XYZ file of N, CA, C and O in Angstrom:
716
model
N -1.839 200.163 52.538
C -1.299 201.478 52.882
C -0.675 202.097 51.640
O -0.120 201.442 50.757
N -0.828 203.535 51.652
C -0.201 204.213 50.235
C 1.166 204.224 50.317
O 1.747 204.356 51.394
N 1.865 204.067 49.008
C 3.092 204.515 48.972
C 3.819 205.467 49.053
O 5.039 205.498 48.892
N 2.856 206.601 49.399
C 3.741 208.436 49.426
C 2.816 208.633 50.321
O 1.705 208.129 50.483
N 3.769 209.913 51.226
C 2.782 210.417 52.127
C 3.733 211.778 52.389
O 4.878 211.647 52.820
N 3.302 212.769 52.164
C 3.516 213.581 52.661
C 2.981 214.644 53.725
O 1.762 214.819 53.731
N 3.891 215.495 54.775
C 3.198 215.955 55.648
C 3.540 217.108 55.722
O 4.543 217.545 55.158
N 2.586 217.939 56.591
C 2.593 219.557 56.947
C 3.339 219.724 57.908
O 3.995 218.760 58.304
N 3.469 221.206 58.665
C 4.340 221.652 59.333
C 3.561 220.183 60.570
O 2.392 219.921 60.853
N 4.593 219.688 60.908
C 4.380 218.799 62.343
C 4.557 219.590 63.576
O 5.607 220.199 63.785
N 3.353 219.604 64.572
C 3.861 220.904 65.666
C 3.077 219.577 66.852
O 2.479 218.526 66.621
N 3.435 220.244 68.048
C 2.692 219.753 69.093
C 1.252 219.025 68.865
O 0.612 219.026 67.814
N 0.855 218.341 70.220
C -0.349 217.764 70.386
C -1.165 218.495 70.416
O -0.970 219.435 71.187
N -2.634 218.491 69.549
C -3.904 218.939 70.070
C -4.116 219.542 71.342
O -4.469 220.652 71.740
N -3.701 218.168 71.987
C -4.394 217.953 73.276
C -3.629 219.003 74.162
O -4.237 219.887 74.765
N -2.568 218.893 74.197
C -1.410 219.500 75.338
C -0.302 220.708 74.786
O 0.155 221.567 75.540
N 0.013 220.610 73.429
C 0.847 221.195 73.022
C 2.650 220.660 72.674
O 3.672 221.047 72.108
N 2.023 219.364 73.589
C 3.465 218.663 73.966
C 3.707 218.150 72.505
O 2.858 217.851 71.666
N 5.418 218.112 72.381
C 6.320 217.508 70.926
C 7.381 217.268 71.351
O 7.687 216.651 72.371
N 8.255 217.937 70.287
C 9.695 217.104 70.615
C 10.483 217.771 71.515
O 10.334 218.990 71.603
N 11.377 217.155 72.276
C 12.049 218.047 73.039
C 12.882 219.372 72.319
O 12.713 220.535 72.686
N 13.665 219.019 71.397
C 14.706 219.607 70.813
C 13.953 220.575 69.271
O 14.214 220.546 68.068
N 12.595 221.627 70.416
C 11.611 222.211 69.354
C 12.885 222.979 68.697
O 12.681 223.059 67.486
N 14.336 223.674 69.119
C 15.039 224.695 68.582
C 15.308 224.164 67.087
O 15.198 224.750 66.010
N 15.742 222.707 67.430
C 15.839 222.179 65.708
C 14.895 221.995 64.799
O 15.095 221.365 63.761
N 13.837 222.505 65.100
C 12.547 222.210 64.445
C 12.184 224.115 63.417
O 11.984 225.270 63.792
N 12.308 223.220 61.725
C 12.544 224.261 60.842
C 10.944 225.614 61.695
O 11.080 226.719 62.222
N 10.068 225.045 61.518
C 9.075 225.685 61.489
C 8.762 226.199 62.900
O 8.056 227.200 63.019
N 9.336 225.455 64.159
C 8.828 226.081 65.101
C 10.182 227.023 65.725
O 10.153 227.647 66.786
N 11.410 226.940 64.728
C 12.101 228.170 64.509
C 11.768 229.457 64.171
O 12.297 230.280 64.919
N 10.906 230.036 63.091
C 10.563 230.463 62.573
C 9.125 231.460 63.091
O 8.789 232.593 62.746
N 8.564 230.593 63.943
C 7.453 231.002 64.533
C 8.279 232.088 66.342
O 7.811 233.065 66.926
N 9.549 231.284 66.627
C 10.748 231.429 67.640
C 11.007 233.057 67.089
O 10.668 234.036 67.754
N 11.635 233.131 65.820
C 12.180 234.534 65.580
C 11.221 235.176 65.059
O 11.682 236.074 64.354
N 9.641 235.151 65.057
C 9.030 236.025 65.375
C 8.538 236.343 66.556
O 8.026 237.463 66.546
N 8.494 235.807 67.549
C 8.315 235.936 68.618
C 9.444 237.087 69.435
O 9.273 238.003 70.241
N 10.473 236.578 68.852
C 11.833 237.282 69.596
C 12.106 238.936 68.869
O 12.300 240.047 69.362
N 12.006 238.423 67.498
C 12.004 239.956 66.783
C 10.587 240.862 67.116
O 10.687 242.078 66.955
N 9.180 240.273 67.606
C 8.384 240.986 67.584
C 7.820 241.863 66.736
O 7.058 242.772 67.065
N 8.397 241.451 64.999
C 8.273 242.182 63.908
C 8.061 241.437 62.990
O 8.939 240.577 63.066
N 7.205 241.161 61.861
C 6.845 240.526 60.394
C 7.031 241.465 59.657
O 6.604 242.562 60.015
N 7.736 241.330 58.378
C 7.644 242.019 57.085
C 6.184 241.873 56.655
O 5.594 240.829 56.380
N 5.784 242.947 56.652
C 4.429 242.703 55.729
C 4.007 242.445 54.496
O 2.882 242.342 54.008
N 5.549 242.320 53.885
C 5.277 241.572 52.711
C 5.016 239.612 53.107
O 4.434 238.758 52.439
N 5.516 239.538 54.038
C 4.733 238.010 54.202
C 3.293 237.890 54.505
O 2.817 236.760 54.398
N 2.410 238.987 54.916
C 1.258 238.588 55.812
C 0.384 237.674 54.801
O -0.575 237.137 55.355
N 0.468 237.522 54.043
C -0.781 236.011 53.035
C -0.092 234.873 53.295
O -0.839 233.901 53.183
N 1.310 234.506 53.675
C 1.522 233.755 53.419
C 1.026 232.067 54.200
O 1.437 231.726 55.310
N 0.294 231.392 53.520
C 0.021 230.559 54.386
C 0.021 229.632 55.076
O -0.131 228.639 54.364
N 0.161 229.216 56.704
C 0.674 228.230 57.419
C -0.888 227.371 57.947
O -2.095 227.541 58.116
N 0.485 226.127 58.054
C -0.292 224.641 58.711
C 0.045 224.971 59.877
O 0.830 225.884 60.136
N -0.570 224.194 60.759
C -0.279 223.942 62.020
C -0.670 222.096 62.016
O -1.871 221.831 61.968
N 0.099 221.171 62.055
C -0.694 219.964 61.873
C -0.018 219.226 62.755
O 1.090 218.748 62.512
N -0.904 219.025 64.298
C -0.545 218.461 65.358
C -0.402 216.948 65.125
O -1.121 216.260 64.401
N 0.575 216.574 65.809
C 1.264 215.249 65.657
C 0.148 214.490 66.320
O 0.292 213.268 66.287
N -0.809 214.891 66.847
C -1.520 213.460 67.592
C -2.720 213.042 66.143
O -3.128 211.963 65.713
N -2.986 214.546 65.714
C -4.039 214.080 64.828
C -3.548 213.751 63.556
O -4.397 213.487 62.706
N -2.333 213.706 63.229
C -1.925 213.409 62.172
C -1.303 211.854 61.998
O -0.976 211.422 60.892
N -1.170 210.993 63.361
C -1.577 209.937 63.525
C -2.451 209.317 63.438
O -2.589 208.252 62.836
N -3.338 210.044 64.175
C -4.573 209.343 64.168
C -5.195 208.988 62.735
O -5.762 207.957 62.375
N -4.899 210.219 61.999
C -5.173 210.513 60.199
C -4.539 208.816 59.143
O -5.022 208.080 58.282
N -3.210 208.922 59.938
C -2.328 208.128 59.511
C -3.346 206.415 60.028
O -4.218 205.908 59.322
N -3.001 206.021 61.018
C -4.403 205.074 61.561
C -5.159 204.944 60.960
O -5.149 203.795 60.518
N -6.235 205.721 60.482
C -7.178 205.666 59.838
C -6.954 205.136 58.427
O -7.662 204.236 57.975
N -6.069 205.639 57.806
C -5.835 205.367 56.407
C -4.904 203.857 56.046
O -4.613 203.474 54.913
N -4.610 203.277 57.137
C -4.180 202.236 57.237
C -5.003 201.439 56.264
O -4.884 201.006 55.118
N -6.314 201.439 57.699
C -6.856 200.365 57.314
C -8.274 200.838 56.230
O -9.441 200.568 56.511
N -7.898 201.477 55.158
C -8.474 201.984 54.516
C -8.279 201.252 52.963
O -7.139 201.395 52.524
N -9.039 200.639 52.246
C -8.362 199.979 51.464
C -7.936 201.240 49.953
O -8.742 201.948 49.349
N -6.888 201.162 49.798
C -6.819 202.119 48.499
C -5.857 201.693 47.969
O -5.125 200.771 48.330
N -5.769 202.738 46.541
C -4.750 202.896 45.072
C -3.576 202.542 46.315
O -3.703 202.797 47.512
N -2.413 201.881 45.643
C -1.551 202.674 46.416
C -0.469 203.267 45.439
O 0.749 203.239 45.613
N -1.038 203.716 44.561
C -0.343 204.915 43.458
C -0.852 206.174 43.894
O -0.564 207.084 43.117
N -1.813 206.664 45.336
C -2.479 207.810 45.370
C -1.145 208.409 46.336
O -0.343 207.674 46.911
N -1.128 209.523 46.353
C -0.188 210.450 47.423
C -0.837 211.003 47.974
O -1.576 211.760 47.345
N -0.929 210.964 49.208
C -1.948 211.617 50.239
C -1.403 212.509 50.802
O -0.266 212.066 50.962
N -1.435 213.546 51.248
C -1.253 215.190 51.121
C -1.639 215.467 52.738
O -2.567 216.250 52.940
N -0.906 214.804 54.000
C -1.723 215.153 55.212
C -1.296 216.009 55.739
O -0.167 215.776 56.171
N -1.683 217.008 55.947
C -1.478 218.393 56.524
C -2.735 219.071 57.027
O -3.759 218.843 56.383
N -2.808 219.788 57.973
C -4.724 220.337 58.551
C -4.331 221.038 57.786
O -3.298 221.698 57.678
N -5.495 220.853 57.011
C -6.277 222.000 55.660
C -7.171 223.412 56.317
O -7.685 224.335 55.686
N -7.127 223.177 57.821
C -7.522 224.108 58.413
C -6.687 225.247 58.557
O -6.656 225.800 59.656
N -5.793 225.818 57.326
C -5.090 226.763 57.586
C -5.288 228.127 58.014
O -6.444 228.451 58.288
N -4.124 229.216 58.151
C -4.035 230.436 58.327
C -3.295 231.305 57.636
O -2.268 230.858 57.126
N -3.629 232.751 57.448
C -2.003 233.073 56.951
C -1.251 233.808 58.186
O -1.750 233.919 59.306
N 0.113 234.325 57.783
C 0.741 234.314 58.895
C 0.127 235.621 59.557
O 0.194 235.727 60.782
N -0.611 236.856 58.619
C -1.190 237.940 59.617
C -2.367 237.232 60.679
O -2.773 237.561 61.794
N -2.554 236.587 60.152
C -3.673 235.357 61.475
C -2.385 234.821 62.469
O -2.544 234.242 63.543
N -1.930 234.939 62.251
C -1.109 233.972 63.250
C -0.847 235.438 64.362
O -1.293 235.673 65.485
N 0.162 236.307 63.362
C 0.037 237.154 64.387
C -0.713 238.083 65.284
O -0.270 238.575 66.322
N -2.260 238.324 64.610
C -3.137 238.344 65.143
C -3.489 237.792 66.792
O -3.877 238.396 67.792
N -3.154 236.376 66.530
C -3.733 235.531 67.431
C -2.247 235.793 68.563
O -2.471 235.996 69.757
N -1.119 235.767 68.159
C -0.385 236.026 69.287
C 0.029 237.640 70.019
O 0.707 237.872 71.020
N -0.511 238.369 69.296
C -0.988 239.332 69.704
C -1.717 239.365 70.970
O -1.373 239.785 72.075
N -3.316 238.572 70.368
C -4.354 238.540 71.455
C -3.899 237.370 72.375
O -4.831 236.806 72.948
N -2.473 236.825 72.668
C -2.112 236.063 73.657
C -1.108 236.753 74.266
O -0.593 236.093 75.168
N -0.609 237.907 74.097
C -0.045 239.067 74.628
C 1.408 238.985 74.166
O 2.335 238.922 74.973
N 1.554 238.987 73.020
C 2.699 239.303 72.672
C 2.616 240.517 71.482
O 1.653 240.577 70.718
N 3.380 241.162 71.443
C 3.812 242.536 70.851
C 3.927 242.797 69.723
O 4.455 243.860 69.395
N 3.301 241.579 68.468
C 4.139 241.775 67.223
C 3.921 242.998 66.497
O 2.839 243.507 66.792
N 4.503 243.557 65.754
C 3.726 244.687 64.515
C 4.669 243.999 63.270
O 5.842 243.634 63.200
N 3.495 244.023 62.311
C 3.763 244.166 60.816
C 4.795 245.174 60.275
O 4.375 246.300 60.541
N 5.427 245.206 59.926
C 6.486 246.365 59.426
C 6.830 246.037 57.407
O 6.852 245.116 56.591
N 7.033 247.521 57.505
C 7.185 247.319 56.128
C 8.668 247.639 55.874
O 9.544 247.736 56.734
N 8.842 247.838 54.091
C 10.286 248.336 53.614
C 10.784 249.047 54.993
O 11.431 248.766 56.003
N 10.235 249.903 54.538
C 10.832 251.488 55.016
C 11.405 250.956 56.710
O 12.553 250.922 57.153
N 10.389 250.669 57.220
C 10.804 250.244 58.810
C 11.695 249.361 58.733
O 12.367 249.389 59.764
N 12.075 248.511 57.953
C 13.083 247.342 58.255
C 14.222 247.918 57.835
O 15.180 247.676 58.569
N 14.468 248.674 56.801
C 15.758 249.890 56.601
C 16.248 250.056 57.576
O 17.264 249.471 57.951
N 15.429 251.165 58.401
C 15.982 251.398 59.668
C 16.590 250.882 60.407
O 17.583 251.524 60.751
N 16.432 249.703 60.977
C 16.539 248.647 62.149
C 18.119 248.524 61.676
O 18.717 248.804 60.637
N 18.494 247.974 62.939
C 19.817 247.587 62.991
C 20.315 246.623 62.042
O 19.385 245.939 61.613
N 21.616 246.264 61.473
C 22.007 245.057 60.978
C 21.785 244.516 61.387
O 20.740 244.076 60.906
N 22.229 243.710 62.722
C 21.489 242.633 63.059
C 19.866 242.169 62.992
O 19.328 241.118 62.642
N 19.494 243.083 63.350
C 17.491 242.935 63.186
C 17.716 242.633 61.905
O 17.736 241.426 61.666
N 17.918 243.465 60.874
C 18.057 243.732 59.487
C 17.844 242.103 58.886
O 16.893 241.525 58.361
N 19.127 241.734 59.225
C 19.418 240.233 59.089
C 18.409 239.122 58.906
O 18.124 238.324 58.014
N 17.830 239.513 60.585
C 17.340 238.357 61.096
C 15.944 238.562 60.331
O 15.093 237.683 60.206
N 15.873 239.604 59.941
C 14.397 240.008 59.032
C 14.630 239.417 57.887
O 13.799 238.566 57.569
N 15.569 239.618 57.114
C 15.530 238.589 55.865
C 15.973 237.723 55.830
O 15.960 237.314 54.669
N 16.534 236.933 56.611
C 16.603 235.499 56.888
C 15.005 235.218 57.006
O 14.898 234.189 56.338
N 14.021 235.464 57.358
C 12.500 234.724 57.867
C 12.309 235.061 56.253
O 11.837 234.177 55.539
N 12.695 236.410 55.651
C 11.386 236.280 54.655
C 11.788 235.294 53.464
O 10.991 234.814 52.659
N 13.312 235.055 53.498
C 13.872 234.165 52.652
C 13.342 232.864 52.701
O 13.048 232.101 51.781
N 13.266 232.730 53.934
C 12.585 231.525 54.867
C 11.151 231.265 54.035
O 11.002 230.278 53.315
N 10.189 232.214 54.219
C 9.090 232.369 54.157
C 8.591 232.760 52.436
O 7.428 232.861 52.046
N 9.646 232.902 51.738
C 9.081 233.600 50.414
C 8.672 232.350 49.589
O 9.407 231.367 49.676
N 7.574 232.291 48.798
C 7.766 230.802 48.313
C 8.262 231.416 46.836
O 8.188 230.456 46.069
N 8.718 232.543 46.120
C 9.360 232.903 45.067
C 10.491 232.187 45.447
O 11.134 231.863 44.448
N 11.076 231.746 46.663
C 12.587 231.503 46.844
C 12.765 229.903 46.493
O 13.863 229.347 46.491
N 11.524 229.253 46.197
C 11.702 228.164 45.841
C 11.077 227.600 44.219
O 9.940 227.469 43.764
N 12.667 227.328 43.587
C 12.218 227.168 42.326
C 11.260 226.397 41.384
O 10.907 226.828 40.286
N 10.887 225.256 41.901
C 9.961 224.657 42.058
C 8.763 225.100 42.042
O 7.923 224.722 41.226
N 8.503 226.182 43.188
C 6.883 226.268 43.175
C 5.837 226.122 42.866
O 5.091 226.760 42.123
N 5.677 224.867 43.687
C 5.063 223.426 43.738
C 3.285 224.197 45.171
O 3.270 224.658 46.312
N 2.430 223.955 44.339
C 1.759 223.940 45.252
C 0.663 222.475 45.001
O 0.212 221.708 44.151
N 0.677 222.921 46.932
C -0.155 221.212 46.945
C -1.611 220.829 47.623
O -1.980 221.256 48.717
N -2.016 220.359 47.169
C -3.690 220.602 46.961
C -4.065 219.261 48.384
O -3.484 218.197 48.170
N -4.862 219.289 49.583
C -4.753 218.091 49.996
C -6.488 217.831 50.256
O -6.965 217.442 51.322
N -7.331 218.173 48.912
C -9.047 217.885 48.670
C -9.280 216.766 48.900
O -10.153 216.493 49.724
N -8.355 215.478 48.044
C -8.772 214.674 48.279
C -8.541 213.750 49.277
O -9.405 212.974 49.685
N -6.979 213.826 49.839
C -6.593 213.572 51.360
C -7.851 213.603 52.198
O -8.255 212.687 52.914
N -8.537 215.035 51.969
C -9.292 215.425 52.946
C -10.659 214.899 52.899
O -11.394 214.538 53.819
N -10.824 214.929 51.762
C -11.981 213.488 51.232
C -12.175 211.935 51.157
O -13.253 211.349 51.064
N -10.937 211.385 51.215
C -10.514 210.177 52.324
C -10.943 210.703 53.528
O -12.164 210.754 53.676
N -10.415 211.006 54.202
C -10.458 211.351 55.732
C -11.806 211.329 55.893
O -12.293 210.464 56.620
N -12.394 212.007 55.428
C -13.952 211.916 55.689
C -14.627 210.863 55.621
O -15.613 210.768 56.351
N -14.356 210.029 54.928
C -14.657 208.828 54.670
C -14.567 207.704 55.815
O -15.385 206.818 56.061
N -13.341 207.988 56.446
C -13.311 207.232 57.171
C -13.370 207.632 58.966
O -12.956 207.075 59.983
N -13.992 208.679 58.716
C -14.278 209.207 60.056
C -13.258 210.023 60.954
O -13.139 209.920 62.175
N -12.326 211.110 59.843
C -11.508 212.366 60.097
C -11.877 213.303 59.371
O -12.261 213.348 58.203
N -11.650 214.470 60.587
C -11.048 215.821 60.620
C -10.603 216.623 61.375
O -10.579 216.640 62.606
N -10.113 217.542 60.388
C -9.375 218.315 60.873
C -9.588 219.105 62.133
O -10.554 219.867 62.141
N -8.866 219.037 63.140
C -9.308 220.911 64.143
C -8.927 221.812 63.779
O -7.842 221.791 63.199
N -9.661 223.076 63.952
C -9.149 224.403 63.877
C -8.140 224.417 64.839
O -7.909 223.701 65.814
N -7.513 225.523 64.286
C -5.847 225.886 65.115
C -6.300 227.172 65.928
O -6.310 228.215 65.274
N -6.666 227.244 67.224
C -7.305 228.289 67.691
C -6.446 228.854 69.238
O -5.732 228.105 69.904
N -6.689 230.149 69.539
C -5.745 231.055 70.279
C -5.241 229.984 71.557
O -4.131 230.134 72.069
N -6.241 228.832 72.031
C -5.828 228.147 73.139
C -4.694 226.915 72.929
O -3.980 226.545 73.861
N -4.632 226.381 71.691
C -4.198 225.454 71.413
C -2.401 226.451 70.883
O -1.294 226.088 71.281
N -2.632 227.544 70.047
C -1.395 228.119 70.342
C -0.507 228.256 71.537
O 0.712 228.089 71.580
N -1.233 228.552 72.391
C -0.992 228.830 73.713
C -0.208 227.790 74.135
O 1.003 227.960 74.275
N -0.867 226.463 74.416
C -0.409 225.250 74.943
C 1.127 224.975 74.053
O 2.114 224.380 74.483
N 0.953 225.601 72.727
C 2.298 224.940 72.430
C 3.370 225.943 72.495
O 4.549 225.594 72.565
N 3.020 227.133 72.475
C 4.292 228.522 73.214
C 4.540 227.997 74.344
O 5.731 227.771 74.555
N 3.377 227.562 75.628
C 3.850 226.574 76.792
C 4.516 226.296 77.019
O 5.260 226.598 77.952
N 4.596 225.131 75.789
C 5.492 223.985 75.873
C 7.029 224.340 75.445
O 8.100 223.771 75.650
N 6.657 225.536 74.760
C 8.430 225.612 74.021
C 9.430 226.426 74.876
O 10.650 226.527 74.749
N 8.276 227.187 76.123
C 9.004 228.081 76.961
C 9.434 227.244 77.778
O 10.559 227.472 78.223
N 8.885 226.301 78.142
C 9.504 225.120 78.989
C 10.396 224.171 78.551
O 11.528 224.190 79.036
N 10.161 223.497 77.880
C 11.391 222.955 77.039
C 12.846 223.639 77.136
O 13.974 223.290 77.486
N 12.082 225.056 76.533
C 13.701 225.739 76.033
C 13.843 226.660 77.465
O 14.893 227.298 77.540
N 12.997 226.778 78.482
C 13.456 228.021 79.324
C 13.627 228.626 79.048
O 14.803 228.930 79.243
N 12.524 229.950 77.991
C 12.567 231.093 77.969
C 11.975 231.615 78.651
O 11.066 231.097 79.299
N 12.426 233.175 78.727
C 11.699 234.213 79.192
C 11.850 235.465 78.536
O 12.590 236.449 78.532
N 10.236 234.744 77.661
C 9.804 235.495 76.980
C 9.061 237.606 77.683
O 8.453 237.442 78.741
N 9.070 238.390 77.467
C 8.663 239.516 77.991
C 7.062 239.863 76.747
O 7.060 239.831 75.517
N 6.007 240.135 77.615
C 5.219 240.232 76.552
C 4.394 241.580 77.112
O 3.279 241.813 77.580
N 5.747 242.412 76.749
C 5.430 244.042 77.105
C 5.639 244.711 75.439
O 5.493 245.916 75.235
């Protein structure tokens, strides 16, 4: 087994959508939370691009590479390479009936302090200028293992979103309005 492993945003199962109970503490499915609630993206984020990398298959990934004989100086990079950026995302929750619009400068001026706020809190969130580092990470050959040993990735598609908004409205008992 390798000695480094790093992973992508961890979200629900494939299969069900199901994760952790306590999704509110969860950085990323926060984030996906206050867009949902604000119903607004800065459009200066829309490239920016997200994982979705369900915990069942990222086991299974993990499994696989077990018993895989390798370096174990390699760092394997597991995250679904099947990404999006976030105007895909909102796209897709759009066409699951929620309300978002893209907004720019000018519109986020307007908005209340509070909105105001909660708008640059995400993009702070979301800017990768905000991290000094900026580190980007390549996962080709992760993904070229995987193949090897009989993985891949799923696409992250409008039904499998679904299952995990599901799950978080239940968990958390919202009620969400998707007028």
């Amino acid at each position: 087994m390798p000695k480094y492993i790093e992973f992508g945003n961890l979200t629900g199962r494939y299969k069900d959508g199901i994760f952790q109970k306590n999704v509110d503490s969860n950085a990323f499915y926060k984030k996906i939370l206050s867009i949902i609630k604000l119903k607004m993206v800065p459009v200066d984020l829309k490239d920016i691009i997200i994982d979705f990398t369900p915990i069942d298959l990222i086991s299974n990934a993990i499994f696989r590479l077990i018993f895989k004989s390798a370096n174990p100086n390699i760092i394997y990079h597991l995250y679904n390479s099947n990404t999006m950026t976030l105007e895909e995302l909102v796209d897709m929750l759009n066409e699951v009936g929620f309300n978002i619009r893209m907004i720019d400068q000018f519109e986020i001026d307007s908005l209340s302090s509070k909105d105001q706020k909660q708008i640059n809190e995400l993009m702070l969130q979301n800017n990768p200028n905000t991290n000094k580092w900026n580190i980007i990470v390549n996962n080709s050959m992760t993904d070229e293992i995987l193949k090897e040993v009989g993985f891949e990735w799923k696409i992250i598609d409008k039904k499998y979103l679904l299952r995990t908004i599901n799950y978080v409205r239940e968990v958390m008992s919202l009620n969400y309005e998707n007028n």
